Amino acid sequence: MIDNSVPVPLTESDWLDRTVQDLEGRRGVVRRVYQVDTVRVAILTAAEQAPDPCPIWDMPLDLLAREGQTAAFPVYRQQVNEFGQLEFLVLHGEASEAEINQYRSMRERLAPYSQAQSSLHFALIEQIQAGDRVVDYLQNWHGTVLNPDPLPAMSFRYKMTVRLDEAHREERWPDGIVDLFTVTLYPTLGLL
């Protein structure tokens, strides 16, 4: 049986090397494309050379717009917000039958996107080795992985020991060695 949640690289995608815009208005260049179940997910780097709070990120292709076009699913963010409001009502027992049905329908429509992004991120994190370059995309810290699995008894990697680049070191870490949560780490894949 084939596990559809395992990301498969799409090396012949016509999205590769295209400049696109995501639903937040960030412009990026598509560097890699993966098929994860029914969703294609792009890995992008920032299109502009100016310091960007997130120089590398992933996004389902349906949420990206090529120049002169709109995204295939342009109302995704609005639906995520609406879904969150419905979920609150459902979890607190305040939803009507119609709202419960709408919640279930939206959950089925939105879930493949977040699941695909999570599966891709998990797979990329599992491939990281000592010496690989990573970015903490919340802080825009760049560094080199010293130990990709400092807690080997865990069933998944949730922290990595990283030596931050000189520009990102602080007084609390003069040597730049820190343990960072993998949820905010992204491998650079040689793209940065």
Short mmCIF file of N, CA and C in Angstrom, two decimals:
data_model
loop_
_atom_site.label_atom_id
_atom_site.label_comp_id
_atom_site.label_asym_id
_atom_site.label_seq_id
_atom_site.Cartn_x
_atom_site.Cartn_y
_atom_site.Cartn_z
N MET A 1 0.83 -1.18 0.00
CA MET A 1 0.00 0.00 0.00
C MET A 1 0.88 1.25 0.00
N ILE A 2 0.52 2.24 -0.80
CA ILE A 2 1.27 3.48 -0.91
C ILE A 2 0.74 4.48 0.12
N ASP A 3 1.68 5.13 0.83
CA ASP A 3 1.31 6.17 1.78
C ASP A 3 1.25 7.49 1.03
N ASN A 4 0.05 8.01 0.81
CA ASN A 4 -0.12 9.24 0.04
C ASN A 4 0.35 10.48 0.77
N SER A 5 0.62 10.37 2.08
CA SER A 5 1.07 11.55 2.82
C SER A 5 2.58 11.76 2.68
N VAL A 6 3.28 10.83 2.02
CA VAL A 6 4.71 10.97 1.80
C VAL A 6 4.92 11.92 0.62
N PRO A 7 5.64 13.02 0.82
CA PRO A 7 5.85 13.97 -0.27
C PRO A 7 6.67 13.37 -1.42
N VAL A 8 6.21 13.61 -2.63
CA VAL A 8 6.90 13.14 -3.83
C VAL A 8 7.33 14.38 -4.61
N PRO A 9 8.64 14.54 -4.88
CA PRO A 9 9.08 15.71 -5.63
C PRO A 9 8.55 15.68 -7.07
N LEU A 10 8.10 16.83 -7.55
CA LEU A 10 7.64 16.97 -8.93
C LEU A 10 8.67 17.82 -9.68
N THR A 11 9.63 17.14 -10.27
CA THR A 11 10.76 17.84 -10.89
C THR A 11 10.43 18.50 -12.23
N GLU A 12 9.29 18.15 -12.81
CA GLU A 12 8.92 18.70 -14.10
C GLU A 12 7.76 19.69 -14.01
N SER A 13 7.46 20.20 -12.83
CA SER A 13 6.33 21.11 -12.65
C SER A 13 6.55 22.42 -13.41
N ASP A 14 5.50 22.92 -14.04
CA ASP A 14 5.60 24.20 -14.75
C ASP A 14 5.57 25.39 -13.78
N TRP A 15 5.48 25.13 -12.48
CA TRP A 15 5.53 26.19 -11.47
C TRP A 15 6.97 26.52 -11.08
N LEU A 16 7.91 25.63 -11.37
CA LEU A 16 9.29 25.82 -10.95
C LEU A 16 9.88 27.10 -11.53
N ASP A 17 10.58 27.84 -10.68
CA ASP A 17 11.27 29.09 -11.03
C ASP A 17 10.33 30.23 -11.40
N ARG A 18 9.04 30.07 -11.14
CA ARG A 18 8.07 31.15 -11.39
C ARG A 18 7.97 32.05 -10.17
N THR A 19 7.83 33.35 -10.42
CA THR A 19 7.55 34.29 -9.35
C THR A 19 6.05 34.32 -9.14
N VAL A 20 5.64 34.15 -7.89
CA VAL A 20 4.22 34.06 -7.55
C VAL A 20 3.94 34.94 -6.34
N GLN A 21 2.67 35.06 -6.01
CA GLN A 21 2.26 35.81 -4.83
C GLN A 21 1.31 34.93 -4.02
N ASP A 22 1.56 34.87 -2.69
CA ASP A 22 0.66 34.07 -1.86
C ASP A 22 -0.50 34.94 -1.38
N LEU A 23 -1.41 34.34 -0.63
CA LEU A 23 -2.62 35.05 -0.22
C LEU A 23 -2.35 36.18 0.77
N GLU A 24 -1.16 36.20 1.39
CA GLU A 24 -0.79 37.31 2.29
C GLU A 24 -0.11 38.44 1.53
N GLY A 25 0.11 38.24 0.24
CA GLY A 25 0.76 39.27 -0.56
C GLY A 25 2.27 39.12 -0.66
N ARG A 26 2.84 38.08 -0.06
CA ARG A 26 4.29 37.85 -0.16
C ARG A 26 4.62 37.35 -1.55
N ARG A 27 5.67 37.92 -2.13
CA ARG A 27 6.13 37.45 -3.44
C ARG A 27 7.29 36.49 -3.23
N GLY A 28 7.24 35.38 -3.95
CA GLY A 28 8.29 34.40 -3.84
C GLY A 28 8.53 33.70 -5.16
N VAL A 29 9.64 32.99 -5.21
CA VAL A 29 10.00 32.19 -6.37
C VAL A 29 9.84 30.72 -6.00
N VAL A 30 9.11 29.98 -6.80
CA VAL A 30 8.89 28.55 -6.54
C VAL A 30 10.19 27.80 -6.85
N ARG A 31 10.74 27.14 -5.83
CA ARG A 31 12.02 26.42 -5.97
C ARG A 31 11.85 24.90 -6.04
N ARG A 32 10.85 24.40 -5.36
CA ARG A 32 10.55 22.96 -5.36
C ARG A 32 9.04 22.80 -5.34
N VAL A 33 8.56 21.68 -5.89
CA VAL A 33 7.14 21.34 -5.81
C VAL A 33 7.04 19.87 -5.41
N TYR A 34 6.16 19.59 -4.47
CA TYR A 34 5.93 18.23 -3.99
C TYR A 34 4.45 17.90 -4.10
N GLN A 35 4.17 16.65 -4.42
CA GLN A 35 2.80 16.14 -4.38
C GLN A 35 2.64 15.44 -3.03
N VAL A 36 1.65 15.88 -2.27
CA VAL A 36 1.35 15.26 -0.97
C VAL A 36 -0.12 14.90 -0.99
N ASP A 37 -0.41 13.62 -1.16
CA ASP A 37 -1.78 13.15 -1.33
C ASP A 37 -2.38 13.87 -2.54
N THR A 38 -3.45 14.62 -2.37
CA THR A 38 -4.09 15.29 -3.52
C THR A 38 -3.64 16.73 -3.70
N VAL A 39 -2.72 17.20 -2.85
CA VAL A 39 -2.32 18.60 -2.85
C VAL A 39 -0.87 18.74 -3.32
N ARG A 40 -0.64 19.70 -4.21
CA ARG A 40 0.73 20.04 -4.61
C ARG A 40 1.17 21.23 -3.76
N VAL A 41 2.36 21.09 -3.15
CA VAL A 41 2.89 22.11 -2.24
C VAL A 41 4.21 22.62 -2.80
N ALA A 42 4.33 23.96 -2.86
CA ALA A 42 5.56 24.60 -3.34
C ALA A 42 6.43 25.02 -2.17
N ILE A 43 7.74 24.97 -2.38
CA ILE A 43 8.69 25.60 -1.47
C ILE A 43 9.18 26.83 -2.20
N LEU A 44 9.07 27.98 -1.50
CA LEU A 44 9.39 29.25 -2.12
C LEU A 44 10.52 29.94 -1.37
N THR A 45 11.24 30.79 -2.09
CA THR A 45 12.17 31.72 -1.45
C THR A 45 11.70 33.13 -1.78
N ALA A 46 12.03 34.06 -0.91
CA ALA A 46 11.60 35.44 -1.09
C ALA A 46 12.08 35.97 -2.43
N ALA A 47 11.19 36.67 -3.14
CA ALA A 47 11.52 37.20 -4.47
C ALA A 47 12.46 38.39 -4.39
N GLU A 48 12.30 39.22 -3.36
CA GLU A 48 13.15 40.39 -3.21
C GLU A 48 14.36 40.04 -2.35
N GLN A 49 15.46 40.71 -2.59
CA GLN A 49 16.68 40.46 -1.83
C GLN A 49 16.69 41.16 -0.48
N ALA A 50 15.76 42.09 -0.27
CA ALA A 50 15.71 42.81 1.00
C ALA A 50 15.47 41.81 2.14
N PRO A 51 15.93 42.15 3.34
CA PRO A 51 15.68 41.24 4.47
C PRO A 51 14.19 40.95 4.59
N ASP A 52 13.88 39.71 4.62
CA ASP A 52 12.49 39.27 4.67
C ASP A 52 12.31 38.50 5.97
N PRO A 53 11.19 38.70 6.68
CA PRO A 53 10.99 37.94 7.92
C PRO A 53 10.87 36.45 7.68
N CYS A 54 10.62 36.05 6.46
CA CYS A 54 10.49 34.63 6.15
C CYS A 54 11.10 34.37 4.78
N PRO A 55 12.42 34.10 4.72
CA PRO A 55 13.08 33.95 3.43
C PRO A 55 12.74 32.66 2.70
N ILE A 56 12.19 31.66 3.41
CA ILE A 56 11.82 30.39 2.78
C ILE A 56 10.56 29.88 3.47
N TRP A 57 9.61 29.40 2.68
CA TRP A 57 8.36 28.89 3.24
C TRP A 57 7.71 27.95 2.24
N ASP A 58 6.66 27.27 2.69
CA ASP A 58 5.91 26.39 1.79
C ASP A 58 4.47 26.86 1.71
N MET A 59 3.82 26.53 0.60
CA MET A 59 2.45 26.95 0.39
C MET A 59 1.84 26.04 -0.68
N PRO A 60 0.62 25.55 -0.45
CA PRO A 60 -0.06 24.79 -1.51
C PRO A 60 -0.21 25.63 -2.77
N LEU A 61 -0.01 25.00 -3.93
CA LEU A 61 -0.10 25.74 -5.20
C LEU A 61 -1.45 26.41 -5.38
N ASP A 62 -2.52 25.81 -4.88
CA ASP A 62 -3.86 26.41 -5.02
C ASP A 62 -3.97 27.76 -4.34
N LEU A 63 -3.02 28.09 -3.45
CA LEU A 63 -3.06 29.34 -2.71
C LEU A 63 -2.06 30.35 -3.26
N LEU A 64 -1.50 30.06 -4.43
CA LEU A 64 -0.53 30.94 -5.06
C LEU A 64 -1.09 31.47 -6.38
N ALA A 65 -0.72 32.70 -6.70
CA ALA A 65 -1.15 33.32 -7.95
C ALA A 65 0.07 33.64 -8.80
N ARG A 66 0.02 33.20 -10.06
CA ARG A 66 1.05 33.60 -11.01
C ARG A 66 0.71 35.01 -11.50
N GLU A 67 1.68 35.65 -12.09
CA GLU A 67 1.46 37.01 -12.57
C GLU A 67 0.26 37.05 -13.53
N GLY A 68 -0.64 37.99 -13.26
CA GLY A 68 -1.81 38.18 -14.11
C GLY A 68 -2.93 37.19 -13.85
N GLN A 69 -2.77 36.33 -12.86
CA GLN A 69 -3.78 35.32 -12.54
C GLN A 69 -4.15 35.41 -11.07
N THR A 70 -5.23 34.76 -10.70
CA THR A 70 -5.59 34.66 -9.29
C THR A 70 -5.34 33.23 -8.82
N ALA A 71 -5.24 33.08 -7.53
CA ALA A 71 -5.04 31.75 -6.95
C ALA A 71 -6.27 30.88 -7.23
N ALA A 72 -6.07 29.58 -7.31
CA ALA A 72 -7.17 28.65 -7.55
C ALA A 72 -8.16 28.63 -6.39
N PHE A 73 -7.70 28.94 -5.18
CA PHE A 73 -8.54 28.93 -3.99
C PHE A 73 -8.34 30.26 -3.25
N PRO A 74 -8.79 31.37 -3.86
CA PRO A 74 -8.48 32.70 -3.30
C PRO A 74 -9.18 33.00 -1.98
N VAL A 75 -10.22 32.28 -1.63
CA VAL A 75 -10.96 32.55 -0.40
C VAL A 75 -10.53 31.63 0.75
N TYR A 76 -9.40 30.98 0.59
CA TYR A 76 -8.91 30.05 1.61
C TYR A 76 -8.80 30.70 2.98
N ARG A 77 -8.15 31.85 3.09
CA ARG A 77 -7.95 32.51 4.38
C ARG A 77 -9.29 32.88 5.02
N GLN A 78 -10.22 33.40 4.23
CA GLN A 78 -11.53 33.75 4.77
C GLN A 78 -12.24 32.50 5.29
N GLN A 79 -12.10 31.39 4.54
CA GLN A 79 -12.74 30.15 4.98
C GLN A 79 -12.08 29.58 6.24
N VAL A 80 -10.78 29.73 6.36
CA VAL A 80 -10.09 29.29 7.58
C VAL A 80 -10.61 30.09 8.78
N ASN A 81 -10.77 31.39 8.59
CA ASN A 81 -11.30 32.24 9.68
C ASN A 81 -12.73 31.84 10.03
N GLU A 82 -13.54 31.64 9.01
CA GLU A 82 -14.94 31.23 9.25
C GLU A 82 -14.99 29.87 9.93
N PHE A 83 -14.11 28.96 9.49
CA PHE A 83 -14.03 27.64 10.09
C PHE A 83 -13.71 27.74 11.58
N GLY A 84 -12.75 28.62 11.93
CA GLY A 84 -12.38 28.81 13.33
C GLY A 84 -13.54 29.31 14.18
N GLN A 85 -14.34 30.20 13.62
CA GLN A 85 -15.51 30.70 14.34
C GLN A 85 -16.54 29.59 14.53
N LEU A 86 -16.74 28.79 13.49
CA LEU A 86 -17.69 27.68 13.61
C LEU A 86 -17.19 26.63 14.60
N GLU A 87 -15.90 26.38 14.56
CA GLU A 87 -15.32 25.39 15.48
C GLU A 87 -15.55 25.82 16.93
N PHE A 88 -15.38 27.10 17.21
CA PHE A 88 -15.63 27.61 18.55
C PHE A 88 -17.07 27.31 18.97
N LEU A 89 -18.03 27.58 18.09
CA LEU A 89 -19.44 27.32 18.39
C LEU A 89 -19.69 25.83 18.63
N VAL A 90 -19.10 25.01 17.76
CA VAL A 90 -19.30 23.56 17.87
C VAL A 90 -18.71 23.04 19.18
N LEU A 91 -17.49 23.44 19.50
CA LEU A 91 -16.82 22.95 20.70
C LEU A 91 -17.50 23.41 21.99
N HIS A 92 -18.18 24.54 21.92
CA HIS A 92 -18.88 25.06 23.10
C HIS A 92 -20.37 24.71 23.10
N GLY A 93 -20.79 23.84 22.18
CA GLY A 93 -22.17 23.39 22.15
C GLY A 93 -23.17 24.47 21.80
N GLU A 94 -22.73 25.51 21.10
CA GLU A 94 -23.60 26.63 20.77
C GLU A 94 -23.97 26.66 19.28
N ALA A 95 -23.57 25.66 18.52
CA ALA A 95 -23.81 25.65 17.07
C ALA A 95 -25.17 25.04 16.74
N SER A 96 -25.80 25.63 15.75
CA SER A 96 -27.06 25.06 15.24
C SER A 96 -26.72 23.85 14.37
N GLU A 97 -27.73 23.10 13.99
CA GLU A 97 -27.51 21.93 13.11
C GLU A 97 -26.90 22.37 11.78
N ALA A 98 -27.38 23.48 11.24
CA ALA A 98 -26.85 24.00 9.97
C ALA A 98 -25.38 24.40 10.13
N GLU A 99 -25.02 25.01 11.27
CA GLU A 99 -23.63 25.40 11.51
C GLU A 99 -22.74 24.17 11.69
N ILE A 100 -23.26 23.14 12.33
CA ILE A 100 -22.50 21.89 12.48
C ILE A 100 -22.23 21.28 11.12
N ASN A 101 -23.23 21.24 10.27
CA ASN A 101 -23.06 20.69 8.92
C ASN A 101 -22.07 21.52 8.11
N GLN A 102 -22.15 22.83 8.22
CA GLN A 102 -21.22 23.71 7.51
C GLN A 102 -19.80 23.51 8.04
N TYR A 103 -19.66 23.36 9.35
CA TYR A 103 -18.36 23.10 9.97
C TYR A 103 -17.75 21.81 9.41
N ARG A 104 -18.52 20.76 9.35
CA ARG A 104 -18.02 19.47 8.83
C ARG A 104 -17.61 19.58 7.37
N SER A 105 -18.42 20.26 6.59
CA SER A 105 -18.12 20.45 5.18
C SER A 105 -16.82 21.24 4.99
N MET A 106 -16.67 22.31 5.76
CA MET A 106 -15.46 23.13 5.65
C MET A 106 -14.23 22.36 6.13
N ARG A 107 -14.40 21.58 7.17
CA ARG A 107 -13.28 20.79 7.69
C ARG A 107 -12.76 19.84 6.61
N GLU A 108 -13.68 19.19 5.89
CA GLU A 108 -13.28 18.28 4.82
C GLU A 108 -12.61 19.03 3.67
N ARG A 109 -13.07 20.24 3.37
CA ARG A 109 -12.52 21.02 2.26
C ARG A 109 -11.14 21.58 2.61
N LEU A 110 -10.93 22.02 3.85
CA LEU A 110 -9.69 22.68 4.24
C LEU A 110 -8.59 21.74 4.72
N ALA A 111 -8.97 20.61 5.29
CA ALA A 111 -8.00 19.70 5.90
C ALA A 111 -6.87 19.25 4.97
N PRO A 112 -7.15 18.92 3.72
CA PRO A 112 -6.03 18.45 2.87
C PRO A 112 -4.89 19.44 2.74
N TYR A 113 -5.19 20.73 2.79
CA TYR A 113 -4.13 21.74 2.65
C TYR A 113 -3.22 21.77 3.86
N SER A 114 -3.78 21.84 5.06
CA SER A 114 -2.95 21.88 6.26
C SER A 114 -2.25 20.54 6.48
N GLN A 115 -2.92 19.44 6.14
CA GLN A 115 -2.28 18.13 6.30
C GLN A 115 -1.11 17.97 5.34
N ALA A 116 -1.26 18.48 4.12
CA ALA A 116 -0.17 18.38 3.15
C ALA A 116 1.03 19.20 3.61
N GLN A 117 0.79 20.42 4.09
CA GLN A 117 1.90 21.24 4.58
C GLN A 117 2.58 20.59 5.78
N SER A 118 1.81 20.04 6.69
CA SER A 118 2.38 19.37 7.87
C SER A 118 3.19 18.15 7.46
N SER A 119 2.67 17.35 6.54
CA SER A 119 3.39 16.15 6.08
C SER A 119 4.70 16.52 5.41
N LEU A 120 4.68 17.57 4.58
CA LEU A 120 5.90 18.00 3.91
C LEU A 120 6.92 18.49 4.93
N HIS A 121 6.49 19.35 5.85
CA HIS A 121 7.42 19.87 6.85
C HIS A 121 8.01 18.74 7.69
N PHE A 122 7.18 17.81 8.11
CA PHE A 122 7.64 16.68 8.91
C PHE A 122 8.69 15.87 8.13
N ALA A 123 8.41 15.60 6.86
CA ALA A 123 9.34 14.81 6.04
C ALA A 123 10.67 15.54 5.85
N LEU A 124 10.61 16.85 5.62
CA LEU A 124 11.85 17.61 5.43
C LEU A 124 12.67 17.66 6.73
N ILE A 125 12.00 17.82 7.86
CA ILE A 125 12.70 17.84 9.15
C ILE A 125 13.38 16.50 9.41
N GLU A 126 12.71 15.41 9.06
CA GLU A 126 13.28 14.08 9.28
C GLU A 126 14.53 13.84 8.44
N GLN A 127 14.70 14.55 7.34
CA GLN A 127 15.86 14.35 6.45
C GLN A 127 17.08 15.17 6.86
N ILE A 128 16.90 16.11 7.78
CA ILE A 128 18.01 16.99 8.17
C ILE A 128 19.11 16.19 8.86
N GLN A 129 20.35 16.53 8.50
CA GLN A 129 21.52 15.89 9.09
C GLN A 129 22.43 16.96 9.68
N ALA A 130 23.34 16.53 10.55
CA ALA A 130 24.33 17.46 11.10
C ALA A 130 25.08 18.10 9.94
N GLY A 131 25.26 19.42 10.03
CA GLY A 131 25.94 20.16 8.98
C GLY A 131 24.99 20.86 8.02
N ASP A 132 23.71 20.48 8.02
CA ASP A 132 22.73 21.12 7.13
C ASP A 132 22.42 22.52 7.63
N ARG A 133 22.06 23.38 6.71
CA ARG A 133 21.69 24.75 7.03
C ARG A 133 20.18 24.83 7.24
N VAL A 134 19.76 25.61 8.25
CA VAL A 134 18.34 25.78 8.56
C VAL A 134 18.05 27.26 8.83
N VAL A 135 16.76 27.58 8.77
CA VAL A 135 16.26 28.92 9.09
C VAL A 135 15.15 28.76 10.11
N ASP A 136 15.19 29.56 11.17
CA ASP A 136 14.04 29.67 12.06
C ASP A 136 13.20 30.77 11.45
N TYR A 137 12.07 30.39 10.83
CA TYR A 137 11.34 31.36 10.02
C TYR A 137 10.54 32.37 10.83
N LEU A 138 10.41 32.19 12.14
CA LEU A 138 9.77 33.23 12.94
C LEU A 138 10.76 34.33 13.30
N GLN A 139 11.99 33.94 13.61
CA GLN A 139 13.01 34.90 14.02
C GLN A 139 13.93 35.32 12.86
N ASN A 140 13.87 34.58 11.75
CA ASN A 140 14.78 34.75 10.63
C ASN A 140 16.23 34.53 11.07
N TRP A 141 16.42 33.53 11.95
CA TRP A 141 17.75 33.13 12.37
C TRP A 141 18.25 32.05 11.42
N HIS A 142 19.47 32.20 10.95
CA HIS A 142 20.10 31.20 10.10
C HIS A 142 21.17 30.48 10.92
N GLY A 143 21.34 29.19 10.66
CA GLY A 143 22.36 28.46 11.39
C GLY A 143 22.66 27.12 10.77
N THR A 144 23.58 26.42 11.41
CA THR A 144 24.02 25.10 10.98
C THR A 144 23.64 24.09 12.05
N VAL A 145 23.05 22.99 11.64
CA VAL A 145 22.62 21.95 12.57
C VAL A 145 23.84 21.21 13.12
N LEU A 146 23.95 21.16 14.45
CA LEU A 146 25.00 20.39 15.11
C LEU A 146 24.50 19.00 15.47
N ASN A 147 23.27 18.94 15.99
CA ASN A 147 22.67 17.66 16.37
C ASN A 147 21.20 17.70 15.96
N PRO A 148 20.83 16.93 14.95
CA PRO A 148 19.44 16.96 14.48
C PRO A 148 18.47 16.22 15.39
N ASP A 149 19.01 15.46 16.36
CA ASP A 149 18.14 14.64 17.19
C ASP A 149 18.65 14.59 18.62
N PRO A 150 18.65 15.73 19.35
CA PRO A 150 19.20 15.71 20.71
C PRO A 150 18.36 14.91 21.69
N LEU A 151 17.13 14.57 21.32
CA LEU A 151 16.26 13.77 22.18
C LEU A 151 15.83 12.52 21.40
N PRO A 152 16.74 11.56 21.20
CA PRO A 152 16.45 10.41 20.33
C PRO A 152 15.34 9.50 20.84
N ALA A 153 14.96 9.61 22.09
CA ALA A 153 13.90 8.74 22.61
C ALA A 153 12.51 9.19 22.12
N MET A 154 12.43 10.41 21.59
CA MET A 154 11.14 10.92 21.09
C MET A 154 10.81 10.23 19.77
N SER A 155 9.50 10.10 19.49
CA SER A 155 9.08 9.45 18.25
C SER A 155 9.19 10.37 17.04
N PHE A 156 9.41 11.65 17.28
CA PHE A 156 9.62 12.61 16.20
C PHE A 156 10.60 13.67 16.68
N ARG A 157 11.20 14.35 15.74
CA ARG A 157 12.16 15.40 16.09
C ARG A 157 11.41 16.67 16.41
N TYR A 158 11.47 17.12 17.66
CA TYR A 158 10.79 18.36 17.96
C TYR A 158 11.77 19.46 18.36
N LYS A 159 13.05 19.13 18.52
CA LYS A 159 14.09 20.11 18.78
C LYS A 159 15.35 19.70 18.03
N MET A 160 16.16 20.71 17.69
CA MET A 160 17.48 20.46 17.10
C MET A 160 18.48 21.42 17.71
N THR A 161 19.71 20.94 17.85
CA THR A 161 20.78 21.80 18.34
C THR A 161 21.42 22.46 17.12
N VAL A 162 21.43 23.80 17.15
CA VAL A 162 21.88 24.59 16.00
C VAL A 162 22.92 25.61 16.47
N ARG A 163 23.94 25.83 15.64
CA ARG A 163 24.87 26.94 15.88
C ARG A 163 24.41 28.08 14.97
N LEU A 164 23.92 29.15 15.62
CA LEU A 164 23.44 30.30 14.86
C LEU A 164 24.60 31.02 14.19
N ASP A 165 24.32 31.59 13.02
CA ASP A 165 25.31 32.41 12.34
C ASP A 165 25.67 33.59 13.23
N GLU A 166 26.84 34.12 13.05
CA GLU A 166 27.35 35.23 13.87
C GLU A 166 26.34 36.38 13.97
N ALA A 167 25.67 36.71 12.91
CA ALA A 167 24.73 37.85 12.88
C ALA A 167 23.52 37.64 13.79
N HIS A 168 23.25 36.41 14.18
CA HIS A 168 22.05 36.12 14.97
C HIS A 168 22.34 35.76 16.43
N ARG A 169 23.58 35.83 16.83
CA ARG A 169 23.93 35.49 18.20
C ARG A 169 23.58 36.62 19.14
N GLU A 170 23.25 36.25 20.36
CA GLU A 170 22.89 37.23 21.37
C GLU A 170 23.72 36.99 22.62
N GLU A 171 23.61 37.89 23.57
CA GLU A 171 24.35 37.80 24.81
C GLU A 171 24.07 36.48 25.54
N ARG A 172 22.83 36.00 25.45
CA ARG A 172 22.49 34.76 26.16
C ARG A 172 23.14 33.53 25.52
N TRP A 173 23.56 33.62 24.25
CA TRP A 173 24.22 32.51 23.58
C TRP A 173 25.46 33.03 22.86
N PRO A 174 26.51 33.33 23.60
CA PRO A 174 27.69 33.91 22.95
C PRO A 174 28.32 32.97 21.92
N ASP A 175 28.20 31.66 22.14
CA ASP A 175 28.76 30.72 21.17
C ASP A 175 27.75 30.39 20.06
N GLY A 176 26.53 30.90 20.20
CA GLY A 176 25.51 30.70 19.17
C GLY A 176 24.86 29.34 19.19
N ILE A 177 25.15 28.50 20.16
CA ILE A 177 24.59 27.15 20.19
C ILE A 177 23.28 27.17 20.98
N VAL A 178 22.20 26.79 20.31
CA VAL A 178 20.86 26.81 20.90
C VAL A 178 20.10 25.56 20.48
N ASP A 179 19.12 25.19 21.27
CA ASP A 179 18.16 24.17 20.88
C ASP A 179 16.92 24.89 20.38
N LEU A 180 16.54 24.61 19.14
CA LEU A 180 15.39 25.27 18.53
C LEU A 180 14.29 24.25 18.25
N PHE A 181 13.04 24.67 18.41
CA PHE A 181 11.91 23.80 18.10
C PHE A 181 11.78 23.63 16.60
N THR A 182 11.55 22.41 16.16
CA THR A 182 11.49 22.13 14.72
C THR A 182 10.24 22.71 14.06
N VAL A 183 9.22 23.04 14.85
CA VAL A 183 8.01 23.58 14.26
C VAL A 183 8.28 24.91 13.57
N THR A 184 9.33 25.64 14.01
CA THR A 184 9.67 26.91 13.37
C THR A 184 10.93 26.83 12.52
N LEU A 185 11.52 25.64 12.40
CA LEU A 185 12.71 25.46 11.57
C LEU A 185 12.32 25.03 10.16
N TYR A 186 13.12 25.47 9.22
CA TYR A 186 12.93 25.04 7.84
C TYR A 186 14.30 24.78 7.23
N PRO A 187 14.48 23.62 6.62
CA PRO A 187 15.76 23.37 5.96
C PRO A 187 15.90 24.27 4.74
N THR A 188 17.10 24.77 4.48
CA THR A 188 17.26 25.70 3.36
C THR A 188 17.32 24.97 2.02
N LEU A 189 17.52 23.67 2.04
CA LEU A 189 17.59 22.86 0.81
C LEU A 189 18.61 23.42 -0.17
N GLY A 190 19.62 24.11 0.34
CA GLY A 190 20.62 24.70 -0.52
C GLY A 190 20.12 25.90 -1.30
N LEU A 191 18.96 26.42 -0.95
CA LEU A 191 18.36 27.51 -1.72
C LEU A 191 18.76 28.88 -1.21
N LEU A 192 19.26 28.97 0.02
CA LEU A 192 19.63 30.27 0.58
C LEU A 192 21.14 30.36 0.74
#
